[in-house]
Amino acid sequence: MTDFTWSLSTWLLVVDWVVRLASLLWIPARTNPAAARSWLLLIAFVPLLGLPLYLLFGHPWLSRERIRRQALASQVIREQQAPLRHLRWTPGGDGADAEMVPLVEQLGDFMPTHGNAIELLDDYDASLRALIDDIDRARQRVHLLYYLMFDDAVGDAIAAALKRAAARGVQCRLLLDAVGAKRGLRRYAAELRLAGVQVHDLLPGGLRWRRSGRMDLRNHRKVAVIDNDAAYVGSQNLATAEFVPGFPNRELVARVRGPAVAHLEAVFASDWFIETGERLEVAPTAPVQHADVAAQLLPSGPAYPFANARDTVNALIHLAKRRLVLVTPYFVPDDATLSALRIAALSGVETQLILSASNNQRLTAWAQESYFEELLASGVKIALYRPRFLHAKHLSVDDGMALVGSINLDIRSFALNAEIGLLCYDRGVVARMREIEASYLADADSVSLAAWKDRPAWRRSREGFARLMDFLM
């Protein structure tokens, strides 16, 4: 018995050190440095638990077929834009917009277009009513792509609108994330299919996840396209504001008309193709009379060769000259983004970060607090919005550029999720966004450096632990 115990202990010790050494050679070559350090630390403490967790969650891999289909979709998008040069918008001069346009086009495939009308909708219920009204006016097609659809009053209303549209002969398609919209799929998928609506789940889990990619990769986009007339993009899901008890949401959605509608349709068609293998036709959209907003679409996600969202956000931060405002519910930046914010503030740019005072992700809330002292010391202003859970995701640069969509300023949005952003090169859109930002600040508490330094030591420890865990990706 003693010999067996001794040999088992020796065997476990050997395995323990083999795991540690193999991880030291393997993980840094496949993971970014910050995440690699966190994973190696975890494996050093608990090798037999840390390694399986890394194999499941440590590397944002997708199946080769999904990457191939994304590359093909990108190629088709670029080819179909070639004959539409009359819709291209060209920046005047050599300002910041002239630097952003080629970068975003290289990263996300879409050229900037003129002749768009962009309406920023800040009222939660009103934006949903506008979407349902547009669905009820549809005559050709309704395409909805959402991360979350809940089985609540809003889910009921959207499902009813889709069934009414399908009964009129409108082609209706619904793409929902398999995890985020699990409750909506369970509640509505069967009845919608019976009504003639095509419903598909994105990145399905269970036994099918191996054909998709890493288990926690998600499609976080929120896009609606109605006919060739109107589209919606932003942070709002298909659920009531109170779908998370105790955290009623405040959102920002852009209602789009003009050539950018076809680009949002192309994003839907790309996701439909990646999921089903079926290619949808996308018709160009004419410019809107009496409106001339220049807009450019940025899809991002792990199927692209570069970190589209992160690179675009960092470029916008670096290009700010006077004022920069960033709004996000989840703020866990990588080193590049943190450095960009610090440099902007130290360079004299008025840099304002607006976060939510309440947060439905406790670990993320603690992690983001770990960055406050460094940012405040650099001159970044931090405000915590009180009345609701501020789930909106947008930023504005000086007086001429604004980005709105589903992109959070965290590692998950930058590296793991499929996201969507709409970049507007327009003073009117920025002015409207400034009004919305001002309404946030009117109901927010400013964080001071002196007060923040006085927080208890146990909070510092909690923040450091949460920051470390959030890099385990």
XYZ file of C-alpha atoms in Angstrom:
473
model
C 0.000 0.000 0.000
C 2.820 2.359 0.860
C 4.643 1.626 -2.421
C 1.458 2.276 -4.421
C 0.862 5.584 -2.610
C 4.446 6.642 -3.221
C 4.323 5.768 -6.940
C 0.986 7.559 -7.397
C 2.374 10.659 -5.708
C 5.440 10.541 -7.935
C 3.285 10.151 -11.025
C 1.130 13.147 -10.041
C 4.248 15.220 -9.375
C 5.643 14.385 -12.824
C 2.372 15.232 -14.535
C 2.167 18.442 -12.527
C 5.561 19.651 -13.745
C 5.040 18.438 -17.319
C 1.868 20.543 -17.465
C 3.692 23.590 -16.080
C 6.639 23.312 -18.479
C 4.517 22.506 -21.520
C 2.277 25.462 -20.752
C 5.298 27.752 -20.496
C 6.363 26.771 -24.017
C 2.928 26.541 -25.610
C 0.669 29.282 -24.220
C 2.803 32.419 -24.915
C 3.024 31.439 -28.603
C -0.766 31.297 -28.949
C -2.068 33.993 -26.606
C -1.469 37.713 -26.172
C 1.106 38.528 -23.455
C -1.336 39.891 -20.850
C -3.626 36.870 -21.115
C -0.657 34.476 -21.260
C 0.687 35.813 -17.951
C -2.684 35.296 -16.292
C -3.090 31.770 -17.631
C 0.453 30.776 -16.658
C -0.116 32.091 -13.146
C -3.319 30.080 -12.832
C -1.653 26.933 -14.169
C 1.306 27.418 -11.822
C -1.059 27.288 -8.852
C -3.491 24.602 -10.073
C -2.020 22.856 -13.153
C -4.591 20.081 -13.462
C -7.455 22.602 -13.395
C -5.788 25.481 -15.240
C -4.799 23.518 -18.350
C -8.300 22.170 -19.136
C -9.712 25.670 -18.615
C -7.139 27.085 -21.018
C -7.963 24.460 -23.634
C -11.641 25.463 -23.406
C -11.338 29.237 -23.016
C -7.734 30.277 -23.555
C -7.541 30.851 -27.298
C -10.230 32.548 -29.434
C -10.303 29.963 -32.204
C -12.930 29.529 -34.895
C -13.407 26.618 -37.247
C -11.585 26.852 -40.571
C -14.916 26.817 -42.395
C -16.175 29.898 -40.560
C -12.938 31.765 -41.266
C -13.116 30.716 -44.928
C -16.706 31.913 -45.238
C -15.861 35.258 -43.612
C -12.973 35.750 -46.052
C -15.278 34.948 -48.957
C -17.943 37.329 -47.640
C -15.341 40.098 -47.305
C -14.220 39.499 -50.887
C -17.806 39.693 -52.182
C -18.469 42.884 -50.209
C -15.410 44.582 -51.689
C -16.207 43.436 -55.222
C -19.823 44.588 -55.081
C -18.800 48.066 -53.928
C -16.434 48.580 -56.870
C -19.120 49.699 -59.381
C -20.683 52.070 -56.809
C -17.988 54.740 -56.788
C -20.639 57.457 -57.117
C -21.756 56.616 -53.560
C -18.246 56.919 -52.069
C -17.590 59.855 -49.777
C -14.150 61.447 -49.919
C -12.898 63.538 -46.985
C -11.826 67.049 -47.773
C -8.273 67.998 -46.815
C -5.921 65.958 -44.653
C -7.786 65.945 -41.336
C -8.482 63.104 -38.940
C -11.306 61.748 -41.093
C -8.892 61.353 -44.007
C -6.761 59.111 -41.794
C -9.705 57.063 -40.475
C -11.372 56.277 -43.817
C -8.656 54.034 -45.332
C -7.968 52.336 -42.002
C -11.619 51.402 -41.417
C -12.006 50.293 -45.039
C -8.981 48.017 -44.763
C -10.133 46.604 -41.429
C -13.842 46.165 -42.138
C -14.237 46.090 -45.961
C -16.740 48.959 -46.277
C -16.117 52.256 -48.033
C -17.603 55.467 -46.605
C -20.783 56.659 -48.316
C -22.487 60.032 -48.556
C -26.209 60.773 -48.617
C -27.128 59.057 -45.364
C -29.628 60.174 -42.749
C -28.667 59.185 -39.194
C -31.108 59.624 -36.311
C -29.788 58.898 -32.815
C -32.546 57.377 -30.654
C -31.960 57.770 -26.925
C -35.437 56.775 -25.685
C -35.575 53.032 -24.967
C -39.272 52.461 -25.640
C -39.483 54.942 -28.521
C -36.676 53.218 -30.451
C -38.471 49.860 -30.132
C -41.747 51.428 -31.277
C -39.953 52.895 -34.295
C -38.517 49.470 -35.165
C -41.918 47.778 -34.898
C -43.541 50.544 -36.977
C -40.920 50.016 -39.690
C -41.544 46.256 -39.616
C -45.269 46.917 -40.004
C -44.547 49.076 -43.066
C -42.268 46.485 -44.674
C -43.259 45.240 -48.118
C -40.262 43.143 -49.226
C -38.057 41.886 -46.391
C -37.245 42.185 -42.700
C -33.829 41.030 -41.490
C -33.064 41.047 -37.758
C -29.681 40.135 -36.236
C -29.527 40.339 -32.428
C -27.452 39.050 -29.566
C -30.379 38.860 -27.153
C -34.126 38.339 -27.511
C -36.044 37.779 -24.299
C -39.342 36.023 -23.735
C -41.021 39.167 -22.405
C -43.328 41.935 -23.642
C -40.794 43.184 -26.181
C -40.098 39.671 -27.445
C -43.850 39.133 -27.808
C -44.227 42.410 -29.733
C -41.327 41.679 -32.104
C -42.557 38.130 -32.751
C -46.062 39.415 -33.446
C -44.726 42.062 -35.863
C -42.690 39.418 -37.725
C -45.726 37.156 -38.028
C -47.811 40.047 -39.373
C -45.117 40.844 -41.918
C -44.785 37.200 -43.003
C -48.563 36.999 -43.439
C -48.322 39.950 -45.886
C -45.794 38.019 -47.959
C -42.726 39.819 -46.576
C -39.528 37.713 -46.506
C -38.564 37.639 -42.808
C -35.293 36.292 -41.448
C -34.177 36.261 -37.822
C -30.612 35.569 -36.646
C -30.134 35.228 -32.888
C -27.085 34.363 -30.831
C -27.517 30.836 -29.527
C -26.529 31.754 -25.960
C -27.606 35.381 -25.565
C -31.029 34.696 -27.103
C -31.525 31.233 -25.652
C -34.799 32.166 -23.955
C -36.141 33.910 -27.055
C -35.238 30.995 -29.310
C -36.902 28.542 -26.963
C -40.052 30.661 -26.750
C -40.505 31.946 -30.319
C -38.486 29.909 -32.852
C -41.058 27.168 -33.510
C -44.058 29.474 -33.827
C -42.162 31.926 -36.035
C -41.075 29.138 -38.369
C -44.676 27.948 -38.608
C -45.628 31.514 -39.571
C -43.062 31.537 -42.392
C -40.172 33.352 -40.668
C -36.716 31.840 -41.219
C -34.986 31.563 -37.828
C -31.372 30.510 -37.211
C -29.190 30.497 -34.109
C -25.648 31.839 -34.294
C -22.630 29.984 -32.919
C -24.739 27.142 -31.496
C -23.490 25.388 -28.387
C -23.958 21.886 -27.069
C -22.553 19.089 -29.198
C -22.276 21.438 -32.200
C -19.835 23.919 -30.676
C -16.785 22.088 -32.031
C -17.864 22.976 -35.574
C -18.208 26.634 -34.573
C -15.309 27.622 -32.363
C -14.415 28.341 -28.790
C -17.432 27.846 -26.568
C -17.740 31.442 -25.335
C -17.326 33.220 -28.695
C -20.547 35.139 -29.297
C -22.232 37.245 -31.963
C -22.939 40.447 -30.048
C -24.303 42.515 -32.959
C -27.644 44.343 -32.929
C -28.809 45.078 -36.477
C -32.216 45.419 -38.124
C -32.784 46.052 -41.843
C -36.245 46.753 -43.261
C -36.714 46.655 -47.045
C -34.175 48.844 -48.779
C -35.307 51.809 -46.727
C -34.243 51.800 -43.071
C -31.859 50.058 -40.692
C -31.020 50.105 -36.996
C -27.676 49.609 -35.279
C -26.654 50.208 -31.688
C -26.564 48.725 -28.208
C -30.222 47.812 -27.670
C -31.397 44.202 -27.564
C -34.900 42.833 -28.115
C -36.010 42.931 -24.501
C -37.637 45.243 -22.005
C -35.364 47.735 -20.251
C -35.728 45.712 -17.025
C -34.818 42.314 -18.489
C -32.045 42.090 -15.860
C -33.869 42.728 -12.547
C -32.444 45.731 -10.737
C -30.550 47.032 -13.781
C -32.950 48.874 -16.134
C -30.989 49.739 -19.258
C -30.340 53.007 -21.046
C -29.300 52.560 -24.671
C -28.370 54.414 -27.846
C -29.524 53.287 -31.301
C -28.927 54.840 -34.725
C -31.768 54.698 -37.251
C -30.103 54.769 -40.651
C -31.355 55.608 -44.115
C -29.329 55.878 -47.322
C -26.468 53.812 -48.774
C -25.341 52.602 -45.334
C -28.559 50.538 -45.166
C -27.205 48.234 -47.886
C -23.960 47.887 -45.942
C -25.840 46.825 -42.821
C -27.767 44.413 -45.024
C -24.439 43.030 -46.242
C -23.368 42.376 -42.635
C -26.593 40.454 -42.069
C -26.051 38.551 -45.319
C -22.485 37.706 -44.268
C -23.616 36.277 -40.938
C -26.441 34.407 -42.676
C -23.959 32.915 -45.151
C -21.460 31.978 -42.437
C -24.200 30.224 -40.472
C -26.256 28.613 -43.266
C -24.103 28.573 -46.402
C -26.884 30.416 -48.267
C -25.882 33.564 -50.163
C -28.369 36.455 -50.106
C -28.487 39.212 -52.704
C -27.880 42.752 -51.446
C -29.141 45.662 -53.549
C -27.545 49.130 -53.296
C -29.526 51.864 -51.573
C -29.940 55.353 -53.041
C -28.812 58.476 -51.159
C -31.463 60.257 -49.101
C -32.614 63.627 -50.422
C -31.987 66.563 -48.077
C -29.543 64.486 -45.978
C -25.835 64.050 -46.516
C -24.223 62.352 -43.534
C -21.020 60.509 -44.405
C -21.004 57.094 -42.740
C -18.789 54.010 -42.741
C -19.504 50.595 -41.293
C -17.078 48.578 -39.162
C -17.882 44.906 -38.526
C -15.391 43.126 -36.291
C -14.805 39.749 -34.716
C -12.437 36.791 -34.385
C -13.028 35.685 -37.997
C -11.201 38.793 -39.263
C -7.398 38.777 -39.552
C -7.005 41.860 -37.313
C -8.587 43.176 -34.098
C -10.832 45.575 -36.042
C -12.696 47.151 -33.146
C -9.639 47.695 -30.960
C -7.574 49.207 -33.775
C -10.377 51.562 -34.805
C -11.047 52.746 -31.257
C -7.345 53.308 -30.611
C -6.943 55.259 -33.866
C -9.883 57.502 -32.934
C -8.365 58.152 -29.504
C -4.981 59.051 -30.997
C -6.569 61.391 -33.566
C -8.458 63.482 -30.998
C -7.133 67.032 -30.774
C -9.522 68.826 -28.405
C -12.247 66.644 -26.845
C -12.799 62.904 -26.568
C -15.806 61.264 -24.888
C -16.134 57.503 -24.468
C -19.282 55.775 -23.177
C -19.289 52.064 -22.321
C -20.877 49.769 -19.744
C -17.796 47.511 -19.603
C -14.341 49.075 -19.485
C -11.478 46.579 -19.336
C -8.936 47.929 -21.851
C -5.838 46.225 -23.145
C -2.460 47.908 -22.799
C -2.709 49.661 -26.173
C -6.070 51.271 -25.377
C -4.998 52.244 -21.870
C -1.852 53.855 -23.270
C -3.846 55.703 -25.949
C -6.179 57.214 -23.352
C -3.291 58.217 -21.127
C -1.424 59.853 -24.015
C -4.530 61.743 -25.157
C -5.134 63.226 -21.709
C -1.463 64.074 -21.112
C -1.376 65.755 -24.535
C -4.055 68.206 -23.465
C -7.101 66.516 -25.005
C -10.166 66.819 -22.755
C -10.747 63.111 -22.230
C -14.033 62.051 -20.615
C -14.921 58.461 -19.751
C -18.585 57.824 -18.835
C -19.393 54.529 -17.136
C -22.400 53.160 -15.313
C -22.515 53.450 -11.526
C -24.440 50.152 -11.448
C -23.239 47.102 -13.318
C -24.746 43.673 -13.960
C -21.271 42.087 -14.312
C -19.690 42.284 -10.861
C -16.252 40.929 -11.798
C -16.002 43.351 -14.722
C -17.074 46.243 -12.506
C -14.282 45.456 -10.053
C -11.755 44.974 -12.865
C -12.511 48.343 -14.469
C -12.002 50.090 -11.137
C -8.387 48.906 -11.156
C -7.688 51.328 -14.028
C -9.180 54.431 -12.412
C -6.162 55.661 -10.466
C -3.800 55.505 -13.435
C -6.290 57.241 -15.725
C -7.230 59.939 -13.202
C -3.553 60.671 -12.551
C -3.093 61.163 -16.305
C -5.945 63.678 -16.454
C -8.741 61.452 -17.763
C -12.097 62.462 -16.292
C -14.293 59.612 -15.077
C -18.042 59.963 -14.447
C -20.410 57.288 -13.115
C -23.976 57.549 -14.438
C -26.535 56.873 -11.679
C -30.204 56.574 -12.783
C -29.977 53.397 -14.900
C -27.544 50.808 -16.130
C -25.847 52.733 -18.934
C -25.555 50.023 -21.579
C -24.923 52.446 -24.492
C -21.659 52.103 -26.426
C -20.394 55.126 -28.332
C -17.652 57.703 -28.547
C -17.166 61.144 -30.084
C -13.980 62.804 -31.292
C -13.689 66.608 -31.463
C -16.576 68.009 -33.536
C -16.544 65.749 -36.572
C -16.443 62.000 -35.811
C -18.667 59.671 -33.829
C -18.834 55.894 -33.415
C -21.999 54.103 -32.273
C -22.782 50.395 -32.154
C -22.344 47.265 -30.040
C -18.621 47.599 -29.212
C -17.679 47.678 -25.533
C -14.264 48.929 -24.466
C -13.228 45.553 -23.135
C -11.235 42.523 -24.165
C -14.320 40.494 -25.017
C -15.522 43.015 -27.622
C -12.024 43.524 -28.969
C -11.073 39.850 -29.337
C -13.951 37.422 -28.807
C -17.281 38.833 -29.971
C -18.600 39.617 -33.428
C -19.435 43.327 -33.143
C -20.672 46.185 -35.299
C -19.924 49.911 -35.285
C -21.147 52.813 -37.407
C -18.643 55.622 -37.865
C -20.221 58.994 -38.741
C -18.162 61.836 -40.169
C -20.654 64.606 -39.508
C -20.847 67.649 -37.240
C -24.607 67.345 -36.834
C -24.408 63.764 -35.597
C -21.588 64.686 -33.204
C -23.587 67.660 -31.895
C -26.556 65.377 -31.189
C -24.246 62.892 -29.467
C -22.803 65.713 -27.355
C -26.351 66.485 -26.144
C -26.808 62.858 -25.111
C -23.416 62.819 -23.390
C -24.353 66.001 -21.519
C -27.536 64.329 -20.271
C -25.443 61.478 -18.906
C -23.060 63.852 -17.146
C -25.948 65.796 -15.600
C -26.922 62.626 -13.715
C -23.439 61.309 -12.972
C -20.938 61.485 -10.131
C -17.386 62.527 -10.964
C -14.575 60.398 -9.547
C -11.763 62.433 -7.991
C -8.203 61.198 -7.744
C -7.832 62.188 -4.082
C -10.990 60.360 -3.017
C -10.139 57.328 -5.101
C -6.715 56.997 -3.515
C -8.386 56.807 -0.095
C -10.324 53.637 -0.892
C -9.653 50.705 1.461
C -6.798 48.294 0.807
C -9.220 45.359 0.481
C -10.843 47.076 -2.513
C -7.456 47.414 -4.184
C -6.871 43.697 -3.705
C -10.307 42.882 -5.087
C -9.683 45.082 -8.127
C -6.330 43.462 -8.828
C -7.755 39.964 -8.600
C -10.687 40.874 -10.888
C -8.349 42.512 -13.391
C -6.210 39.398 -13.490
C -9.241 37.132 -13.991
C -10.656 39.308 -16.755
C -7.530 38.727 -18.830
C -8.152 34.973 -18.797
C -9.456 34.790 -22.334
